[in-house]
mmCIF file of C-alpha atoms and ligand atoms in Angstrom:
data_model
loop_
_atom_site.group_PDB
_atom_site.id
_atom_site.type_symbol
_atom_site.label_atom_id
_atom_site.label_comp_id
_atom_site.label_asym_id
_atom_site.label_seq_id
_atom_site.Cartn_x
_atom_site.Cartn_y
_atom_site.Cartn_z
ATOM 1 C CA MET A 1 31.267 13.840 -25.463
ATOM 2 C CA SER A 2 28.931 16.062 -23.544
ATOM 3 C CA ASN A 3 30.297 18.695 -21.115
ATOM 4 C CA GLU A 4 31.445 15.913 -18.774
ATOM 5 C CA GLY A 5 34.811 16.694 -17.324
ATOM 6 C CA PHE A 6 34.942 20.298 -18.491
ATOM 7 C CA TYR A 7 35.570 23.288 -16.238
ATOM 8 C CA GLY A 8 34.574 26.067 -18.458
ATOM 9 C CA GLU A 9 36.944 25.442 -21.386
ATOM 10 C CA TYR A 10 39.382 23.494 -19.475
ATOM 11 C CA GLY A 11 39.841 19.863 -18.609
ATOM 12 C CA GLY A 12 38.286 17.475 -21.067
ATOM 13 C CA SER A 13 39.758 14.237 -22.234
ATOM 14 C CA PHE A 14 42.130 14.656 -25.341
ATOM 15 C CA VAL A 15 43.395 11.118 -25.422
ATOM 16 C CA PRO A 16 43.550 8.071 -28.176
ATOM 17 C CA PRO A 17 40.271 6.234 -28.491
ATOM 18 C CA GLU A 18 41.950 3.084 -26.737
ATOM 19 C CA LEU A 19 42.190 5.144 -23.694
ATOM 20 C CA LYS A 20 38.873 6.856 -23.975
ATOM 21 C CA ASN A 21 37.079 3.519 -23.143
ATOM 22 C CA VAL A 22 39.350 2.688 -20.203
ATOM 23 C CA LEU A 23 38.847 6.188 -18.742
ATOM 24 C CA GLN A 24 34.956 5.885 -19.361
ATOM 25 C CA THR A 25 34.982 2.645 -17.192
ATOM 26 C CA LEU A 26 36.929 4.534 -14.531
ATOM 27 C CA ALA A 27 34.377 7.481 -14.693
ATOM 28 C CA ASP A 28 31.436 4.931 -14.434
ATOM 29 C CA THR A 29 32.994 3.262 -11.431
ATOM 30 C CA PHE A 30 33.699 6.507 -9.593
ATOM 31 C CA GLU A 31 30.142 7.560 -10.159
ATOM 32 C CA LYS A 32 28.781 4.353 -8.914
ATOM 33 C CA PHE A 33 30.774 4.106 -5.630
ATOM 34 C CA LYS A 34 31.501 7.888 -4.508
ATOM 35 C CA GLY A 35 28.039 7.908 -2.862
ATOM 36 C CA ASN A 36 27.968 4.352 -1.941
ATOM 37 C CA PRO A 37 27.719 3.902 1.874
ATOM 38 C CA GLU A 38 29.674 0.699 2.169
ATOM 39 C CA PHE A 39 32.426 2.020 0.123
ATOM 40 C CA ASN A 40 32.556 5.346 2.144
ATOM 41 C CA GLU A 41 32.482 3.356 5.443
ATOM 42 C CA GLU A 42 35.676 1.554 4.264
ATOM 43 C CA LEU A 43 37.311 4.912 3.165
ATOM 44 C CA ASP A 44 36.460 6.471 6.438
ATOM 45 C CA TYR A 45 37.765 3.569 8.384
ATOM 46 C CA TYR A 46 41.339 3.837 6.614
ATOM 47 C CA LEU A 47 41.448 7.484 6.936
ATOM 48 C CA ARG A 48 40.830 7.406 10.471
ATOM 49 C CA GLU A 49 42.685 4.171 11.686
ATOM 50 C CA TYR A 50 45.568 4.214 9.186
ATOM 51 C CA VAL A 51 46.123 7.873 7.903
ATOM 52 C CA GLY A 52 45.195 9.217 11.263
ATOM 53 C CA ARG A 53 42.377 11.656 10.501
ATOM 54 C CA PRO A 54 41.102 14.087 11.365
ATOM 55 C CA ASN A 55 44.200 15.895 11.771
ATOM 56 C CA PRO A 56 44.233 19.188 13.772
ATOM 57 C CA LEU A 57 43.487 22.715 12.705
ATOM 58 C CA TYR A 58 46.047 24.329 14.716
ATOM 59 C CA LEU A 59 46.310 27.931 15.673
ATOM 60 C CA ALA A 60 49.849 29.351 15.081
ATOM 61 C CA GLU A 61 49.554 31.667 18.032
ATOM 62 C CA LYS A 62 52.974 32.692 18.150
ATOM 63 C CA LEU A 63 53.527 33.359 14.335
ATOM 64 C CA SER A 64 50.207 35.235 14.386
ATOM 65 C CA HIS A 65 51.252 37.447 17.332
ATOM 66 C CA GLN A 66 54.682 38.187 15.708
ATOM 67 C CA LEU A 67 53.109 39.179 12.452
ATOM 68 C CA GLY A 68 50.769 41.344 14.306
ATOM 69 C CA GLY A 69 47.593 40.760 12.191
ATOM 70 C CA ALA A 70 45.172 38.126 11.246
ATOM 71 C CA LYS A 71 44.891 34.724 13.389
ATOM 72 C CA ILE A 72 46.777 31.982 11.253
ATOM 73 C CA TYR A 73 45.559 28.362 11.560
ATOM 74 C CA LEU A 74 47.448 25.681 9.997
ATOM 75 C CA LYS A 75 45.653 22.470 8.586
ATOM 76 C CA ARG A 76 48.089 19.751 9.674
ATOM 77 C CA GLU A 77 48.193 17.445 6.625
ATOM 78 C CA ASP A 78 51.751 17.010 7.659
ATOM 79 C CA LEU A 79 50.588 14.792 10.472
ATOM 80 C CA ASN A 80 49.188 12.302 8.186
ATOM 81 C CA HIS A 81 50.790 8.880 7.812
ATOM 82 C CA THR A 82 53.650 9.379 5.235
ATOM 83 C CA GLY A 83 53.845 13.018 5.845
ATOM 84 C CA ALA A 84 51.628 14.654 3.508
ATOM 85 C CA HIS A 85 48.045 14.927 1.861
ATOM 86 C CA LYS A 86 48.872 12.591 -1.018
ATOM 87 C CA ILE A 87 47.864 9.588 0.991
ATOM 88 C CA ASN A 88 44.114 10.760 1.195
ATOM 89 C CA ASN A 89 43.946 10.237 -2.574
ATOM 90 C CA THR A 90 45.847 7.047 -2.844
ATOM 91 C CA ILE A 91 43.761 5.469 -0.147
ATOM 92 C CA GLY A 92 40.546 6.610 -2.008
ATOM 93 C CA GLN A 93 41.884 5.229 -5.481
ATOM 94 C CA VAL A 94 43.163 2.004 -4.250
ATOM 95 C CA LEU A 95 39.440 1.225 -2.981
ATOM 96 C CA LEU A 96 38.463 2.004 -6.394
ATOM 97 C CA ALA A 97 40.861 -0.502 -7.885
ATOM 98 C CA LYS A 98 39.759 -2.993 -5.539
ATOM 99 C CA ARG A 99 36.158 -2.577 -6.720
ATOM 100 C CA MET A 100 37.217 -2.947 -10.170
ATOM 101 C CA GLY A 101 39.176 -6.097 -9.315
ATOM 102 C CA LEU A 102 42.450 -4.750 -10.724
ATOM 103 C CA LYS A 103 45.459 -5.980 -8.891
ATOM 104 C CA ARG A 104 48.181 -4.387 -10.744
ATOM 105 C CA ILE A 105 48.762 -0.654 -9.835
ATOM 106 C CA ILE A 106 50.872 1.817 -11.852
ATOM 107 C CA ALA A 107 51.710 5.369 -11.063
ATOM 108 C CA GLU A 108 53.914 8.412 -12.053
ATOM 109 C CA THR A 109 56.111 10.300 -9.776
ATOM 110 C CA GLY A 110 58.422 13.169 -9.913
ATOM 111 C CA ALA A 111 59.924 13.928 -6.433
ATOM 112 C CA GLY A 112 58.794 10.445 -5.349
ATOM 113 C CA GLN A 113 56.207 11.866 -2.948
ATOM 114 C CA HIS A 114 53.232 10.314 -4.831
ATOM 115 C CA GLY A 115 55.132 7.140 -5.713
ATOM 116 C CA VAL A 116 55.645 6.656 -1.953
ATOM 117 C CA ALA A 117 52.039 7.158 -1.060
ATOM 118 C CA THR A 118 51.014 4.855 -3.828
ATOM 119 C CA ALA A 119 53.522 2.132 -2.704
ATOM 120 C CA THR A 120 52.183 2.515 0.844
ATOM 121 C CA ALA A 121 48.426 2.028 -0.122
ATOM 122 C CA CYS A 122 49.675 -1.071 -2.262
ATOM 123 C CA ALA A 123 51.512 -2.506 0.459
ATOM 124 C CA LEU A 124 48.434 -2.318 2.523
ATOM 125 C CA PHE A 125 46.176 -3.747 0.074
ATOM 126 C CA ASP A 126 48.669 -6.469 -1.203
ATOM 127 C CA LEU A 127 48.759 -4.999 -4.878
ATOM 128 C CA ASP A 128 51.430 -5.306 -7.422
ATOM 129 C CA CYS A 129 52.960 -1.661 -7.572
ATOM 130 C CA ILE A 130 55.026 -0.206 -10.565
ATOM 131 C CA ILE A 131 56.071 3.423 -10.296
ATOM 132 C CA TYR A 132 57.390 5.413 -13.390
ATOM 133 C CA MET A 133 59.921 7.794 -12.589
ATOM 134 C CA GLY A 134 62.267 9.782 -14.761
ATOM 135 C CA GLU A 135 65.816 8.739 -14.795
ATOM 136 C CA GLU A 136 67.079 12.150 -13.781
ATOM 137 C CA ASP A 137 64.460 12.116 -10.812
ATOM 138 C CA THR A 138 65.583 8.678 -9.714
ATOM 139 C CA LYS A 139 69.163 9.988 -9.234
ATOM 140 C CA ARG A 140 67.898 13.341 -7.682
ATOM 141 C CA GLN A 141 65.563 11.387 -5.189
ATOM 142 C CA ALA A 142 67.384 8.304 -4.574
ATOM 143 C CA LEU A 143 66.173 7.966 -0.986
ATOM 144 C CA ASN A 144 62.531 8.077 -2.054
ATOM 145 C CA VAL A 145 63.343 5.390 -4.590
ATOM 146 C CA PHE A 146 64.662 3.225 -1.835
ATOM 147 C CA ARG A 147 61.381 4.021 0.218
ATOM 148 C CA MET A 148 59.216 2.768 -2.427
ATOM 149 C CA GLU A 149 61.438 -0.484 -2.807
ATOM 150 C CA LEU A 150 61.126 -1.028 0.875
ATOM 151 C CA LEU A 151 57.375 -0.982 0.468
ATOM 152 C CA GLY A 152 57.424 -3.567 -2.127
ATOM 153 C CA ALA A 153 57.233 -1.326 -5.331
ATOM 154 C CA LYS A 154 59.138 -1.673 -8.520
ATOM 155 C CA VAL A 155 60.622 1.584 -9.681
ATOM 156 C CA VAL A 156 61.034 1.876 -13.405
ATOM 157 C CA PRO A 157 63.524 4.809 -14.614
ATOM 158 C CA VAL A 158 62.116 6.495 -17.663
ATOM 159 C CA THR A 159 64.849 7.389 -20.058
ATOM 160 C CA ARG A 160 63.194 9.185 -22.856
ATOM 161 C CA GLY A 161 62.756 13.130 -23.238
ATOM 162 C CA THR A 162 64.021 15.166 -20.382
ATOM 163 C CA LYS A 163 63.902 12.053 -18.203
ATOM 164 C CA THR A 164 61.679 13.826 -15.543
ATOM 165 C CA LEU A 165 57.813 13.818 -14.455
ATOM 166 C CA LYS A 166 56.325 14.710 -17.721
ATOM 167 C CA ASP A 167 57.930 11.616 -19.366
ATOM 168 C CA ALA A 168 57.042 9.306 -16.293
ATOM 169 C CA VAL A 169 53.384 10.321 -17.046
ATOM 170 C CA ASP A 170 53.694 9.541 -20.792
ATOM 171 C CA ALA A 171 55.198 6.214 -19.739
ATOM 172 C CA ALA A 172 52.379 5.348 -17.393
ATOM 173 C CA LEU A 173 49.641 6.287 -19.759
ATOM 174 C CA GLU A 174 51.175 3.878 -22.521
ATOM 175 C CA ASP A 175 51.434 1.334 -19.920
ATOM 176 C CA LEU A 176 47.759 1.662 -19.262
ATOM 177 C CA VAL A 177 46.744 1.431 -22.917
ATOM 178 C CA MET A 178 48.742 -1.849 -23.002
ATOM 179 C CA ASN A 179 47.534 -3.453 -19.981
ATOM 180 C CA HIS A 180 44.279 -1.984 -19.017
ATOM 181 C CA GLN A 181 42.708 -5.444 -18.553
ATOM 182 C CA ASP A 182 44.468 -5.816 -15.272
ATOM 183 C CA THR A 183 45.871 -2.330 -14.513
ATOM 184 C CA PHE A 184 44.800 0.750 -12.558
ATOM 185 C CA TYR A 185 46.529 4.024 -12.988
ATOM 186 C CA MET A 186 46.754 5.935 -9.915
ATOM 187 C CA LEU A 187 47.299 9.643 -10.815
ATOM 188 C CA GLY A 188 48.762 11.795 -8.102
ATOM 189 C CA SER A 189 47.298 15.366 -8.591
ATOM 190 C CA ALA A 190 44.191 17.056 -9.759
ATOM 191 C CA VAL A 191 45.291 16.965 -13.395
ATOM 192 C CA GLY A 192 45.042 14.529 -16.239
ATOM 193 C CA PRO A 193 42.303 13.594 -18.617
ATOM 194 C CA HIS A 194 38.736 13.273 -17.116
ATOM 195 C CA PRO A 195 37.817 11.684 -14.612
ATOM 196 C CA TYR A 196 41.073 12.109 -12.777
ATOM 197 C CA PRO A 197 40.679 15.697 -11.568
ATOM 198 C CA ALA A 198 37.272 14.991 -10.241
ATOM 199 C CA ILE A 199 38.295 11.771 -8.569
ATOM 200 C CA VAL A 200 41.427 13.416 -6.981
ATOM 201 C CA LYS A 201 39.311 16.493 -5.783
ATOM 202 C CA HIS A 202 36.634 14.058 -4.267
ATOM 203 C CA PHE A 203 39.271 12.255 -2.120
ATOM 204 C CA GLN A 204 41.059 15.420 -1.055
ATOM 205 C CA ALA A 205 37.961 17.340 -0.258
ATOM 206 C CA VAL A 206 38.212 15.841 3.396
ATOM 207 C CA ILE A 207 40.600 18.389 4.014
ATOM 208 C CA SER A 208 38.119 21.277 3.696
ATOM 209 C CA ARG A 209 35.331 19.074 5.051
ATOM 210 C CA GLU A 210 37.291 18.781 8.442
ATOM 211 C CA ALA A 211 38.654 22.321 8.178
ATOM 212 C CA ARG A 212 35.420 24.094 7.735
ATOM 213 C CA ARG A 213 33.693 22.133 10.711
ATOM 214 C CA GLN A 214 36.924 22.793 12.857
ATOM 215 C CA VAL A 215 37.013 26.581 12.225
ATOM 216 C CA LEU A 216 33.213 26.832 12.900
ATOM 217 C CA ALA A 217 33.763 24.913 16.243
ATOM 218 C CA LYS A 218 36.743 26.971 17.270
ATOM 219 C CA GLU A 219 35.689 30.495 15.977
ATOM 220 C CA GLY A 220 32.077 30.299 15.425
ATOM 221 C CA ARG A 221 32.429 31.658 11.997
ATOM 222 C CA LEU A 222 34.186 31.045 8.678
ATOM 223 C CA PRO A 223 37.664 32.197 7.872
ATOM 224 C CA ASP A 224 38.395 35.342 5.709
ATOM 225 C CA ALA A 225 40.888 33.389 3.464
ATOM 226 C CA VAL A 226 42.081 29.814 2.908
ATOM 227 C CA LEU A 227 45.627 29.468 1.270
ATOM 228 C CA ALA A 228 47.513 26.591 -0.447
ATOM 229 C CA CYS A 229 50.431 26.061 -2.547
ATOM 230 C CA VAL A 230 49.664 24.943 -6.095
ATOM 231 C CA GLY A 231 51.658 22.363 -8.035
ATOM 232 C CA GLY A 232 49.026 20.182 -10.036
ATOM 233 C CA GLY A 233 46.613 21.637 -7.504
ATOM 234 C CA SER A 234 45.452 18.540 -5.385
ATOM 235 C CA ASN A 235 45.976 19.923 -1.921
ATOM 236 C CA ALA A 236 44.642 23.528 -3.018
ATOM 237 C CA ILE A 237 41.531 21.997 -4.460
ATOM 238 C CA GLY A 238 41.125 19.865 -1.360
ATOM 239 C CA ILE A 239 41.192 22.717 1.104
ATOM 240 C CA PHE A 240 38.986 24.876 -1.364
ATOM 241 C CA ALA A 241 36.317 22.498 -2.083
ATOM 242 C CA ASP A 242 33.815 22.990 0.733
ATOM 243 C CA PHE A 243 34.515 26.542 0.849
ATOM 244 C CA ILE A 244 33.630 27.382 -2.702
ATOM 245 C CA PRO A 245 30.286 28.158 -2.106
ATOM 246 C CA ASP A 246 30.956 30.433 0.723
ATOM 247 C CA GLN A 247 31.423 33.518 -1.285
ATOM 248 C CA SER A 248 32.767 35.585 1.693
ATOM 249 C CA VAL A 249 35.801 33.246 2.078
ATOM 250 C CA ARG A 250 38.874 34.204 -0.190
ATOM 251 C CA LEU A 251 40.546 31.303 -1.792
ATOM 252 C CA ILE A 252 44.097 31.874 -2.641
ATOM 253 C CA GLY A 253 46.414 29.527 -4.443
ATOM 254 C CA VAL A 254 50.110 30.143 -4.251
ATOM 255 C CA GLU A 255 52.441 29.091 -7.234
ATOM 256 C CA PRO A 256 56.065 28.760 -7.202
ATOM 257 C CA ALA A 257 57.820 31.722 -8.724
ATOM 258 C CA GLY A 258 61.263 30.082 -8.563
ATOM 259 C CA TYR A 259 64.108 32.675 -9.206
ATOM 260 C CA GLY A 260 61.245 35.276 -10.096
ATOM 261 C CA ILE A 261 58.562 35.312 -12.651
ATOM 262 C CA GLU A 262 60.528 37.632 -14.847
ATOM 263 C CA THR A 263 63.420 35.288 -14.991
ATOM 264 C CA GLY A 264 61.270 32.739 -16.788
ATOM 265 C CA LYS A 265 62.629 30.156 -14.350
ATOM 266 C CA HIS A 266 59.640 29.234 -12.351
ATOM 267 C CA ALA A 267 56.632 26.886 -12.428
ATOM 268 C CA ALA A 268 53.701 29.237 -12.371
ATOM 269 C CA PRO A 269 51.437 28.512 -15.188
ATOM 270 C CA ILE A 270 48.355 30.630 -13.974
ATOM 271 C CA SER A 271 50.479 33.603 -13.141
ATOM 272 C CA ALA A 272 52.666 33.446 -16.320
ATOM 273 C CA GLY A 273 51.384 30.697 -18.931
ATOM 274 C CA LYS A 274 48.523 30.568 -21.341
ATOM 275 C CA PRO A 275 45.801 27.842 -22.217
ATOM 276 C CA GLY A 276 47.018 24.704 -23.876
ATOM 277 C CA ILE A 277 46.920 20.976 -23.675
ATOM 278 C CA ILE A 278 49.278 18.793 -21.710
ATOM 279 C CA HIS A 279 48.721 15.022 -20.722
ATOM 280 C CA GLY A 280 45.233 14.822 -22.276
ATOM 281 C CA PHE A 281 43.599 17.866 -20.778
ATOM 282 C CA LYS A 282 43.398 21.722 -21.250
ATOM 283 C CA CYS A 283 44.719 24.147 -18.573
ATOM 284 C CA TYR A 284 47.023 27.150 -18.022
ATOM 285 C CA LEU A 285 50.368 25.911 -19.319
ATOM 286 C CA MET A 286 53.896 26.930 -19.519
ATOM 287 C CA SER A 287 54.660 26.456 -23.197
ATOM 288 C CA ASP A 288 56.598 27.718 -26.147
ATOM 289 C CA GLU A 289 55.360 28.962 -29.495
ATOM 290 C CA GLN A 290 54.520 25.516 -30.644
ATOM 291 C CA GLY A 291 52.476 24.845 -27.532
ATOM 292 C CA GLU A 292 55.135 22.459 -26.298
ATOM 293 C CA PRO A 293 55.571 22.477 -22.377
ATOM 294 C CA LEU A 294 58.551 24.492 -21.203
ATOM 295 C CA PRO A 295 61.209 23.486 -18.657
ATOM 296 C CA THR A 296 60.245 24.402 -15.144
ATOM 297 C CA HIS A 297 62.182 25.461 -12.011
ATOM 298 C CA SER A 298 61.157 25.445 -8.422
ATOM 299 C CA ILE A 299 63.092 25.013 -5.142
ATOM 300 C CA SER A 300 60.411 22.414 -4.201
ATOM 301 C CA ALA A 301 60.360 19.290 -6.492
ATOM 302 C CA GLY A 302 56.699 18.698 -5.755
ATOM 303 C CA LEU A 303 55.630 21.851 -7.329
ATOM 304 C CA ASP A 304 57.692 21.386 -10.508
ATOM 305 C CA TYR A 305 54.981 20.884 -13.212
ATOM 306 C CA PRO A 306 54.413 23.056 -16.292
ATOM 307 C CA GLY A 307 50.537 22.647 -16.095
ATOM 308 C CA VAL A 308 47.875 22.979 -13.459
ATOM 309 C CA GLY A 309 44.534 21.419 -12.569
ATOM 310 C CA PRO A 310 41.572 22.311 -14.899
ATOM 311 C CA GLU A 311 39.343 23.481 -12.183
ATOM 312 C CA HIS A 312 42.037 25.874 -10.782
ATOM 313 C CA SER A 313 42.327 27.255 -14.300
ATOM 314 C CA TYR A 314 38.467 27.808 -14.276
ATOM 315 C CA LEU A 315 38.455 29.362 -10.830
ATOM 316 C CA HIS A 316 41.193 31.767 -12.099
ATOM 317 C CA ASP A 317 39.186 32.912 -14.884
ATOM 318 C CA THR A 318 35.789 33.303 -12.931
ATOM 319 C CA GLY A 319 37.774 35.075 -10.414
ATOM 320 C CA ARG A 320 36.362 32.877 -7.481
ATOM 321 C CA ALA A 321 39.935 31.961 -6.319
ATOM 322 C CA GLU A 322 43.017 34.224 -6.732
ATOM 323 C CA TYR A 323 46.415 32.915 -7.697
ATOM 324 C CA VAL A 324 49.594 34.545 -6.386
ATOM 325 C CA HIS A 325 53.213 33.644 -6.528
ATOM 326 C CA ILE A 326 56.074 33.196 -4.010
ATOM 327 C CA THR A 327 59.790 32.889 -5.011
ATOM 328 C CA ASP A 328 62.276 30.195 -3.973
ATOM 329 C CA MET A 329 63.831 32.659 -1.465
ATOM 330 C CA GLU A 330 60.682 33.595 0.025
ATOM 331 C CA ALA A 331 59.423 29.973 0.631
ATOM 332 C CA LEU A 332 63.003 29.285 2.160
ATOM 333 C CA ASP A 333 62.572 32.223 4.533
ATOM 334 C CA ALA A 334 59.100 30.855 5.516
ATOM 335 C CA PHE A 335 60.532 27.394 6.002
ATOM 336 C CA HIS A 336 63.040 28.729 8.537
ATOM 337 C CA THR A 337 60.432 30.982 10.353
ATOM 338 C CA LEU A 338 57.737 28.320 10.867
ATOM 339 C CA SER A 339 60.511 25.950 12.125
ATOM 340 C CA LYS A 340 61.791 28.254 14.701
ATOM 341 C CA VAL A 341 58.800 30.092 15.774
ATOM 342 C CA GLU A 342 56.156 27.135 15.951
ATOM 343 C CA GLY A 343 58.403 23.978 16.083
ATOM 344 C CA ILE A 344 56.905 22.795 12.953
ATOM 345 C CA ILE A 345 59.255 21.977 9.833
ATOM 346 C CA PRO A 346 57.118 22.445 6.812
ATOM 347 C CA ALA A 347 57.606 20.887 3.291
ATOM 348 C CA LEU A 348 59.086 23.316 0.877
ATOM 349 C CA GLU A 349 55.843 23.015 -1.157
ATOM 350 C CA SER A 350 53.851 24.223 1.897
ATOM 351 C CA SER A 351 56.371 26.725 2.690
ATOM 352 C CA HIS A 352 55.102 28.741 -0.389
ATOM 353 C CA ALA A 353 51.592 28.978 1.429
ATOM 354 C CA VAL A 354 53.133 29.892 4.577
ATOM 355 C CA ALA A 355 55.176 32.580 2.943
ATOM 356 C CA TYR A 356 52.082 34.210 1.369
ATOM 357 C CA ALA A 357 50.280 34.135 4.739
ATOM 358 C CA MET A 358 53.154 35.887 6.282
ATOM 359 C CA LYS A 359 52.647 38.800 3.713
ATOM 360 C CA LEU A 360 48.968 38.814 3.992
ATOM 361 C CA ALA A 361 48.608 38.465 7.758
ATOM 362 C CA PRO A 362 50.087 41.912 8.740
ATOM 363 C CA THR A 363 47.620 43.618 6.291
ATOM 364 C CA MET A 364 44.620 42.393 8.210
ATOM 365 C CA SER A 365 42.865 43.075 11.447
ATOM 366 C CA LYS A 366 43.594 40.947 14.350
ATOM 367 C CA ASP A 367 40.111 39.384 14.325
ATOM 368 C CA SER A 368 40.575 38.076 10.838
ATOM 369 C CA ILE A 369 41.181 34.501 10.169
ATOM 370 C CA LEU A 370 43.465 32.774 7.889
ATOM 371 C CA ILE A 371 43.856 29.045 7.254
ATOM 372 C CA VAL A 372 46.885 27.739 5.679
ATOM 373 C CA ASN A 373 47.009 24.273 4.258
ATOM 374 C CA LEU A 374 50.301 22.649 5.570
ATOM 375 C CA SER A 375 50.267 20.129 2.846
ATOM 376 C CA GLY A 376 53.418 18.146 4.183
ATOM 377 C CA ARG A 377 56.210 18.031 6.628
ATOM 378 C CA GLY A 378 59.729 18.984 5.771
ATOM 379 C CA ASP A 379 61.732 15.982 6.746
ATOM 380 C CA LYS A 380 62.205 15.096 3.109
ATOM 381 C CA ASP A 381 63.674 18.394 2.498
ATOM 382 C CA VAL A 382 66.098 18.762 5.265
ATOM 383 C CA GLN A 383 69.052 17.134 3.345
ATOM 384 C CA GLN A 384 68.452 19.479 0.475
ATOM 385 C CA ILE A 385 68.567 22.660 2.728
ATOM 386 C CA PHE A 386 71.565 21.400 4.600
ATOM 387 C CA GLU A 387 73.507 21.070 1.397
ATOM 388 C CA MET A 388 72.188 24.481 0.213
ATOM 389 C CA MET A 389 73.300 26.226 3.315
ATOM 390 C CA ARG A 390 76.736 24.191 3.520
ATOM 391 C CA ASP A 391 77.520 25.186 -0.208
ATOM 392 C CA LYS A 392 76.671 28.915 0.568
ATOM 393 C CA GLN A 393 79.387 29.209 3.202
HETATM 394 C C1 PLP B 401 52.968 16.798 -4.160
HETATM 395 C C2 PLP B 401 53.057 17.893 -3.173
HETATM 396 C C3 PLP B 401 52.461 19.110 -3.230
HETATM 397 C C4 PLP B 401 52.027 19.502 -4.750
HETATM 398 O O1 PLP B 401 50.851 18.669 -5.334
HETATM 399 P P1 PLP B 401 49.555 19.390 -5.366
HETATM 400 O O2 PLP B 401 48.827 18.327 -6.223
HETATM 401 O O3 PLP B 401 49.560 20.647 -5.958
HETATM 402 O O4 PLP B 401 48.991 19.298 -3.868
HETATM 403 C C5 PLP B 401 52.440 20.137 -2.273
HETATM 404 N N1 PLP B 401 52.708 19.793 -1.056
HETATM 405 C C6 PLP B 401 53.287 18.516 -0.613
HETATM 406 C C7 PLP B 401 53.830 18.278 0.606
HETATM 407 C C8 PLP B 401 53.508 17.451 -1.636
HETATM 408 O O5 PLP B 401 53.999 16.246 -1.476
#
């Protein structure tokens, strides 16, 4: 293979030969359609009419004033249909599946957010939808299982291994090998073997395409920094994408430090992991001596993954992007602050990015500009927070 799908030493496609051909077909289809005017017209139509794009770039004036430093703008992915950025990717991929004539869609999900976004796209396009989900996760996220079922999807509990996201990905990849004649695997983050990281970035880049235009219209200049939380890295690479060539713009990815990096109970592979291979690609990975992925912890289920996108691994090594970390408690504090001060309840994942912006803004001058990607809304998290607060009393 050529350098295709590599970001420096990261990425690639470390998969069995049966899967190589399937992924090559997907890569060829993506190359064929990503610049195709008809394809993009259809994509734009659904992003506008169904997802509700463009969403606002909102100046959080009260929060900025309270912190006494940089102006903080929020990119409102939380206002998208289904409440997060994930729908940008599933609408894009479902249109690829349609071009390939594949009518059976499979996906993995951890917390259930990608499962819901996939089931939504499948309902819209009348496709069979099978979601692999670790059995443990189906219990923890019973409401999301019900949502997927309402949308017409079949949720398959995965009972092997730790019965969580990692095992769900393995099950989905096996299904793809067996059923590739009629099946499309819709991957949910900027991870996995080539061409998935490139596909997911392409469809999430709409976030920075809009944000860049919006900040130029409002401020007449580029921001000083752009911030996003990093799980697998799809919302972060989406808001970074169009700013990468703008060397004056700091790109800041915020990893979940859980109980604290020093406790080992976190999900911050760039901050505290080392290069390794997971799910067919190379990246920074939380792994043991044998290179096996370690268990992770984060207050936000959507950030709970031991690996990270290959392009983030590369942007870290080259220094183009900075990666920092925020603990559960700091994220929780930001969750409450944004809710009270701006009347916006953020997803716990997004709260990590808000928390770092709250640290950074006061160190900057009042004419500085930060853009925080508000990747999702917190409605899905209020039950968890409610129970945590009740148990504390
Ligand atoms: C899934 C999710 C994330 C984490 O995924 P990335 O691929 O890192 O973006 C972040 N925020 C929300 C709201 C999510 O649902």
